[in-house]
Coordinates of C-alpha atoms and ligand atoms in Angstrom, one line a residue:
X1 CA 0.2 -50.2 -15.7
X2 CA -1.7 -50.3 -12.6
X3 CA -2.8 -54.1 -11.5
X4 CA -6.7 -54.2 -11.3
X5 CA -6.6 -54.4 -7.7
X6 CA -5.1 -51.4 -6.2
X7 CA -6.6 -49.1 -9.1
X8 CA -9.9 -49.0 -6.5
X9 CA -7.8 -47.6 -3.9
X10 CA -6.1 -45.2 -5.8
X11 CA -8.9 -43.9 -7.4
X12 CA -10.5 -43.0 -4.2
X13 CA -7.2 -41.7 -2.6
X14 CA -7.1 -39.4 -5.7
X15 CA -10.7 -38.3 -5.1
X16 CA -10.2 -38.0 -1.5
X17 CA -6.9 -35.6 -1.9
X18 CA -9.4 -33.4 -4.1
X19 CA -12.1 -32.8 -1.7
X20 CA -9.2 -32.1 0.5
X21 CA -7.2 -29.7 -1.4
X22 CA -9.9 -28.3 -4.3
X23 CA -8.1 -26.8 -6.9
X24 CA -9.2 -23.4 -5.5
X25 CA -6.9 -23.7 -2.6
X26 CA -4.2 -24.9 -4.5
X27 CA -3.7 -21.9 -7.0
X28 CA -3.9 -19.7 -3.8
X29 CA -0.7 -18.2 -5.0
X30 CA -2.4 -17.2 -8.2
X31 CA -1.7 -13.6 -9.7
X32 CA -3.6 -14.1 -12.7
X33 CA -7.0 -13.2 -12.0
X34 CA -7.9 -9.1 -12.9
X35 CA -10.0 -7.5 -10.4
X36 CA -11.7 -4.4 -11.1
X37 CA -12.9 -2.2 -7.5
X38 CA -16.5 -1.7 -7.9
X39 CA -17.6 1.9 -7.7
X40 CA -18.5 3.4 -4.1
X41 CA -20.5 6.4 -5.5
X42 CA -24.0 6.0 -6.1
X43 CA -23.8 2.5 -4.8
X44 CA -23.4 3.1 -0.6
X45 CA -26.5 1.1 0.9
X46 CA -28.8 3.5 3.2
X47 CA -28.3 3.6 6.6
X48 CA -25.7 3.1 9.0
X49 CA -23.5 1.2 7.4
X50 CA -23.5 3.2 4.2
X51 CA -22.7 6.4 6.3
X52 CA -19.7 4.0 8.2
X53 CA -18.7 3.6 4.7
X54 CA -18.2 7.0 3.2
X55 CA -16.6 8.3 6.4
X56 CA -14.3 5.5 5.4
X57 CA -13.5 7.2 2.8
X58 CA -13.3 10.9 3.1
X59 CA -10.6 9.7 6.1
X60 CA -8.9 7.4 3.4
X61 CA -8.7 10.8 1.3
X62 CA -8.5 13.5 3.6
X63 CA -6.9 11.9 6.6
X64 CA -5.7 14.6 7.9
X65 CA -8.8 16.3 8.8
X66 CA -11.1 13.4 9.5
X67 CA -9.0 11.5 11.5
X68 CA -6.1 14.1 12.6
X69 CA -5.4 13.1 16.1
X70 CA -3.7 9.9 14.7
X71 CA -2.1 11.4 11.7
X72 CA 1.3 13.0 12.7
X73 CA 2.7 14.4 9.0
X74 CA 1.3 15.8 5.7
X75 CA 0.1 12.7 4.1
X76 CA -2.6 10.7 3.7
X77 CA -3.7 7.3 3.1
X78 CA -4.5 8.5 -0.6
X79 CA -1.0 9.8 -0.7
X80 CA 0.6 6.3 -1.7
X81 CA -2.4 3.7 -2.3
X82 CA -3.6 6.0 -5.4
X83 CA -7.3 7.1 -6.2
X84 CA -9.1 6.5 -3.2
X85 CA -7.2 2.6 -2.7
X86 CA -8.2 0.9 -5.8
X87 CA -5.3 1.7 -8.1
X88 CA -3.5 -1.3 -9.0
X89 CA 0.1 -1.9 -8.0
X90 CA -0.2 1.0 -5.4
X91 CA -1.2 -1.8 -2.5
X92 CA -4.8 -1.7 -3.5
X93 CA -7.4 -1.9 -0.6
X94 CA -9.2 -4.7 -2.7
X95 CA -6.1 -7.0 -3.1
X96 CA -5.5 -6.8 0.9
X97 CA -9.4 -7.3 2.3
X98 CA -9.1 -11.0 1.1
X99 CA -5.6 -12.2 2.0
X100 CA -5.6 -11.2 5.9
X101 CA -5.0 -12.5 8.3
X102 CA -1.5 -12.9 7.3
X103 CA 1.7 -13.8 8.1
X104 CA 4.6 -11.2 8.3
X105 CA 8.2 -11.5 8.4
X106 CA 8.3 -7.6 9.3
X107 CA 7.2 -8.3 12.8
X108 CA 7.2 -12.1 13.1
X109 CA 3.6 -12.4 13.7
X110 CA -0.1 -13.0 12.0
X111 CA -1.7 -9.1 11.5
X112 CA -5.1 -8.6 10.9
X113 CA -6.4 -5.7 8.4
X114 CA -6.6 -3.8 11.4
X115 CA -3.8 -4.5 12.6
X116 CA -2.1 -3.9 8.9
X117 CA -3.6 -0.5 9.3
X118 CA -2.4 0.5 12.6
X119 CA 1.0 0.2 10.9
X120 CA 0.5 2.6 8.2
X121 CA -1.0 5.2 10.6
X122 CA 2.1 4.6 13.1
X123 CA 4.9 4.7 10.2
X124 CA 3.7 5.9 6.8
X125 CA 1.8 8.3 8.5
X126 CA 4.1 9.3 11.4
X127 CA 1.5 9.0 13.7
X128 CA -0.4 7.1 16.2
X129 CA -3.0 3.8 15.7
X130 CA -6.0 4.1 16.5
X131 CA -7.8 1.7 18.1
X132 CA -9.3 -1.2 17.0
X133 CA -12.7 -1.2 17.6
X134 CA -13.0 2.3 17.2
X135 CA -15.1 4.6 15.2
X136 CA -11.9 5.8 12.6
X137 CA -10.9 1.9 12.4
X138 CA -14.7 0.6 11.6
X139 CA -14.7 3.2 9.2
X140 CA -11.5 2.5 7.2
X141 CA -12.4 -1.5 7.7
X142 CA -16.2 -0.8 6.1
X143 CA -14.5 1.1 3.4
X144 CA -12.0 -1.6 2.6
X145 CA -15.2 -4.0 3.0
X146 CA -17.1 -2.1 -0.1
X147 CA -14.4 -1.5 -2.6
X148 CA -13.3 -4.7 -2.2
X149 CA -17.0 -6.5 -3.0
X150 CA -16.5 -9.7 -5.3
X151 CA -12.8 -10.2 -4.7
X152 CA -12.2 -13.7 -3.7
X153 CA -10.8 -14.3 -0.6
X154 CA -7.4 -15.9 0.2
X155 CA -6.3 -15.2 -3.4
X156 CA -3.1 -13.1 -4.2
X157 CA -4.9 -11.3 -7.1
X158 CA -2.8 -9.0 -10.2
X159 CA -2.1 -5.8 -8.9
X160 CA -1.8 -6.8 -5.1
X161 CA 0.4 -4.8 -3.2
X162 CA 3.5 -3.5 -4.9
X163 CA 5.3 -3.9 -8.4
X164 CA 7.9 -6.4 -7.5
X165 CA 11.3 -5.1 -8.5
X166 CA 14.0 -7.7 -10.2
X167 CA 17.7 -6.4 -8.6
X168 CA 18.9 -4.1 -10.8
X169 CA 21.5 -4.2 -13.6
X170 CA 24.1 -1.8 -11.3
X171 CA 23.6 -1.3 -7.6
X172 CA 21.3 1.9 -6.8
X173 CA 23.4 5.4 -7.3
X174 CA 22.1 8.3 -5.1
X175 CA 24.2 10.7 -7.6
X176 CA 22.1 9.3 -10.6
X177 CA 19.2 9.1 -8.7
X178 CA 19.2 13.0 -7.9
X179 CA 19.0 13.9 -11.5
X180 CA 15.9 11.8 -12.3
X181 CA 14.4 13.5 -8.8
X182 CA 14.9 17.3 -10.4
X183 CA 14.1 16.3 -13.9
X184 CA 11.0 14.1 -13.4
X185 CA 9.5 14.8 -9.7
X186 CA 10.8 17.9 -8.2
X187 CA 8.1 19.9 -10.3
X188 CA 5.6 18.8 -7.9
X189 CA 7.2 17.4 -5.3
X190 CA 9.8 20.6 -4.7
X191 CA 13.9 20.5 -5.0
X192 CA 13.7 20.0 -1.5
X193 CA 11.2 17.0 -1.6
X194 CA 8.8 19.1 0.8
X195 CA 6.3 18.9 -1.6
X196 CA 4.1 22.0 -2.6
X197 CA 1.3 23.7 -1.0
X198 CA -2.1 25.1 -2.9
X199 CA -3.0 28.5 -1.7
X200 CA -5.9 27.2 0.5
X201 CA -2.7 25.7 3.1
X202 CA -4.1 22.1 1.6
X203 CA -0.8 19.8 0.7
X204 CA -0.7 19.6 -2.9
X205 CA 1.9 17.6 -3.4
X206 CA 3.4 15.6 -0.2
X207 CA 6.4 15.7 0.7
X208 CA 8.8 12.7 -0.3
X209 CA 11.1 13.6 3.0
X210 CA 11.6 15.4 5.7
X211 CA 9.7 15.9 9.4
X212 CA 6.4 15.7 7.4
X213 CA 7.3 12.8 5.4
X214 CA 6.8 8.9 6.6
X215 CA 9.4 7.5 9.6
X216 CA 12.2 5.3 9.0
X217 CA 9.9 2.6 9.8
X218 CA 7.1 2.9 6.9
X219 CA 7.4 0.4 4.1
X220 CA 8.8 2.7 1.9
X221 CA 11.9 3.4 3.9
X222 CA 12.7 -0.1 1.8
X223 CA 14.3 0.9 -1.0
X224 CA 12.9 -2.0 -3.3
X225 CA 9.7 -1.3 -2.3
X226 CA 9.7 2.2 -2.8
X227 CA 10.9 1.7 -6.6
X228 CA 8.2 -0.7 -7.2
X229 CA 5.8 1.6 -6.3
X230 CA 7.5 4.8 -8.3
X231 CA 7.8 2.3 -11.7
X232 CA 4.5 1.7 -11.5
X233 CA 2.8 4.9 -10.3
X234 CA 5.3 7.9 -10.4
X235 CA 5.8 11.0 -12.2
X236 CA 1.9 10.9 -11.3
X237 CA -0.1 9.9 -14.0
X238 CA 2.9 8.6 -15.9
X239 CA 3.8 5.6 -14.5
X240 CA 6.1 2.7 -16.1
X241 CA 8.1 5.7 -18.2
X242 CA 11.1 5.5 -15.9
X243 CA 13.4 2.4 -16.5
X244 CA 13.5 0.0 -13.6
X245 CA 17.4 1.3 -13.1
X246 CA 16.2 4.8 -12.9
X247 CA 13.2 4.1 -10.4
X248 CA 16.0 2.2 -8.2
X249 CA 18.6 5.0 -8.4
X250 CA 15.6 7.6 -7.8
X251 CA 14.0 5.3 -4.5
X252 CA 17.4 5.1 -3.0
X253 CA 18.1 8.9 -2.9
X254 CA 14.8 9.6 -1.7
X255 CA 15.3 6.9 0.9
X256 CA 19.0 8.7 1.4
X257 CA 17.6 11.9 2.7
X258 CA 16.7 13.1 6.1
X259 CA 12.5 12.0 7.9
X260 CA 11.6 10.8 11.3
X261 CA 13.1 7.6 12.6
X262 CA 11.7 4.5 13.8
X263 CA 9.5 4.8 16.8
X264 CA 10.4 1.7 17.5
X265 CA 13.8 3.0 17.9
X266 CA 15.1 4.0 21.2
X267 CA 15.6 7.1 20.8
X268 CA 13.6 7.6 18.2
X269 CA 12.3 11.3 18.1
X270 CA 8.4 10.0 18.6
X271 CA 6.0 11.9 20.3
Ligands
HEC301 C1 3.8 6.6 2.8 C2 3.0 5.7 2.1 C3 1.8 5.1 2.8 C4 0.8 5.8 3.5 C5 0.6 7.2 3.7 C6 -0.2 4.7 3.9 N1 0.3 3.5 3.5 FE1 -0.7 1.7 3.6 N2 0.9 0.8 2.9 C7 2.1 1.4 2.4 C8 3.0 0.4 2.0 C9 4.4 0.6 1.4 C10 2.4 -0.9 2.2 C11 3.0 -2.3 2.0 C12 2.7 -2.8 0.6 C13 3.4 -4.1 0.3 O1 4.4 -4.4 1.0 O2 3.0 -4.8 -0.6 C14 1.1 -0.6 2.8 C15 0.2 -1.6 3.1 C16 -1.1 -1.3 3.5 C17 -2.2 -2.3 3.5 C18 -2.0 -3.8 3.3 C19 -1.8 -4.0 1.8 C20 -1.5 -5.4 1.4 O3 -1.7 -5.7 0.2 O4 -1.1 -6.2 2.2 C21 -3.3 -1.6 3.9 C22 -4.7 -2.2 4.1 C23 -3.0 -0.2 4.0 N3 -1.6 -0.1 3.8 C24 -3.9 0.8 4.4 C25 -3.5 2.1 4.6 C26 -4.4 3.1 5.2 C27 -5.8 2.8 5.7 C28 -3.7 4.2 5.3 C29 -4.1 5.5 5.9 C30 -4.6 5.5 7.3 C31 -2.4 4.0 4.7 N4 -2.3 2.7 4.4 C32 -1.3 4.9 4.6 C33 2.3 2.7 2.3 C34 1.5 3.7 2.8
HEC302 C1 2.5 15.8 -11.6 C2 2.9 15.9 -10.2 C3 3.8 14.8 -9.7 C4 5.0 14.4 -10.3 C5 5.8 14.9 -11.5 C6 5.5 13.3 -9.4 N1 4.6 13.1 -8.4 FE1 4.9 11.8 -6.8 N2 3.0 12.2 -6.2 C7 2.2 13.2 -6.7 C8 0.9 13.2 -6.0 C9 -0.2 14.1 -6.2 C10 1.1 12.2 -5.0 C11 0.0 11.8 -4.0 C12 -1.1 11.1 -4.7 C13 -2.5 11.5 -4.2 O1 -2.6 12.1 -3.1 O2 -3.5 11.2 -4.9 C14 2.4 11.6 -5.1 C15 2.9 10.7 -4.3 C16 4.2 10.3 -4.3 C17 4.8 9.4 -3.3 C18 4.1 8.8 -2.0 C19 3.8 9.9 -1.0 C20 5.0 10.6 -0.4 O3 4.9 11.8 -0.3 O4 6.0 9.9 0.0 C21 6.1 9.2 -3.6 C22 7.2 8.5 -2.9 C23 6.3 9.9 -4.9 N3 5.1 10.6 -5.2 C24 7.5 9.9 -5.6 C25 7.6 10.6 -6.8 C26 8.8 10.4 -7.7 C27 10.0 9.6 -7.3 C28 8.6 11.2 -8.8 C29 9.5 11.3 -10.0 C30 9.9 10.1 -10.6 C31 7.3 11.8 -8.6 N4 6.7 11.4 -7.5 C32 6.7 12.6 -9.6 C33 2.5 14.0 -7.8 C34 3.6 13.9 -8.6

């Protein structure tokens, strides 16, 4: 029991810690709350920004040919964050706007969204970042801005970023993994992981390895990361129908076979 005097004080400590910390802040590791992208078509404002936005993203879709001078492979941004950015588990655009800037271990410093994006252009997509301020970033950036409207901000929300994979039961086999490649992928994505071509020369299916592929320093050169995304998105269409072993034995002989290395790398084969 609390003596009659110091119940006062308490009471307003207790009130004081909660206009300090709101409960808001506190459940910011929360991955509870569902968040559904709003629709971009039919919905762009007029004007300038609405024009910033849809270049956003036909170079989100087709980055290859709207933004080509920083793209150095055969995918695009669509390639691994699935229809147009907003699928869930496929490192939605909507679960990133709101929890940047942010702190990452992968290069020991606070990124930006921008600065987040830079990376996939330099390692996911082989190529070079372009730069901030510019026309290409203000366009990804007003893109990320719209299908992201209504998302609360410093919240980790379901579906952010990647599936997170549990170790598996026996380490990752390259040998298994082969087999799931040519019995569940390799009908779009080629024996030789090079992916397939349509007749018009547009890619397809990308390529999973190789020169056109991403660099040894893109995020899926992690192998746990890689599964996570193929459990949850991979054969296309079909996700969660491999078992968690198989998507692990399948990421790591993927991750086993020949792309660019690290331009960060001396020696690294970067142009
Ligand atoms: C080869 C696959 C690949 C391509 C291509 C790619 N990315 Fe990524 N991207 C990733 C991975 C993997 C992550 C890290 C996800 C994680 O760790 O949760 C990521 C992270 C991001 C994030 C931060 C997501 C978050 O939740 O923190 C943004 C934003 C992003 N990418 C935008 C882009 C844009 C824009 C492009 C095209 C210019 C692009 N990406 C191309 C694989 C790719
Ligand atoms: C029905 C065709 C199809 C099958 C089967 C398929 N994929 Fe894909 N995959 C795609 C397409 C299409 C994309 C790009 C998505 C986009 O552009 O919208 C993709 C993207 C990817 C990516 C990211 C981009 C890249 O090239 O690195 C990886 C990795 C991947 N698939 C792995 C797999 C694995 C592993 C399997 C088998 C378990 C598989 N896929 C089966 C069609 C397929």
């Amino acid at each position: 029991m609390i003596p009659p005097p110091l119940a006062l004080p308490l009471l307003s400590l207790l009130t004081g810690l909660l206009l300090f910390f709101p409960p808001g802040a506190v459940a910011s590791g929360t991955r509870n709350f569902q968040f559904f992208a709003p629709p971009t078509e039919g919905t762009l404002p007029n004007g300038p920004l609405g024009r910033l936005i849809r270049q956003g993203e036909l170079i989100f879709i087709h980055t290859g040919q709207f933004a080509h001078r920083y793209v150095g492979n055969d995918l695009t941004c669509e390639s691994c964050h699935l229809d147009r950015g907003i699928k869930p588990y496929s490192a939605p655009l909507w679960g990133a706007y709101g929890i940047y800037p942010r702190y990452r271990k992968k290069n020991h410093t606070v990124s930006t969204l921008e600065e987040r994006i830079q990376g996939c252009f330099r390692f996911s997509l082989n190529g070079t970042p372009p730069p901030l301020g510019g026309r290409t970033m203000k366009a990804l950036l007003a893109y990320s801005f719209w299908v992201s409207r209504g998302a609360p901000v410093g919240l980790y929300l379901k579906g952010q970023g990647l599936r997170h994979m549990s170790k598996p039961a026996e380490p990752p086999s390259r040998l298994r993994g082969k087999r799931v490649f040519e019995s569940r992928c390799s009908l779009c994505h080629g024996l030789d992981g090079q992916g397939t071509q349509a007749d018009n020369n547009q890619v397809a299916f990308p390529p999973v390895w190789g020169p056109r592929s991403f660099n040894k320093g893109a995020g899926f050169y992690n192998v746990g990361k890689l599964a996570g995304f193929i459990k949850m998105n991979m054969p296309l269409s079909k996700g969660q129908t491999l078992s968690d072993q198989q998507a692990w034995d399948v990421a790591a002989y993927i991750d086993s076979q020949p792309r660019p290395e690290d331009p960060r790398k001396a020696g690294g084969k970067h142009s």
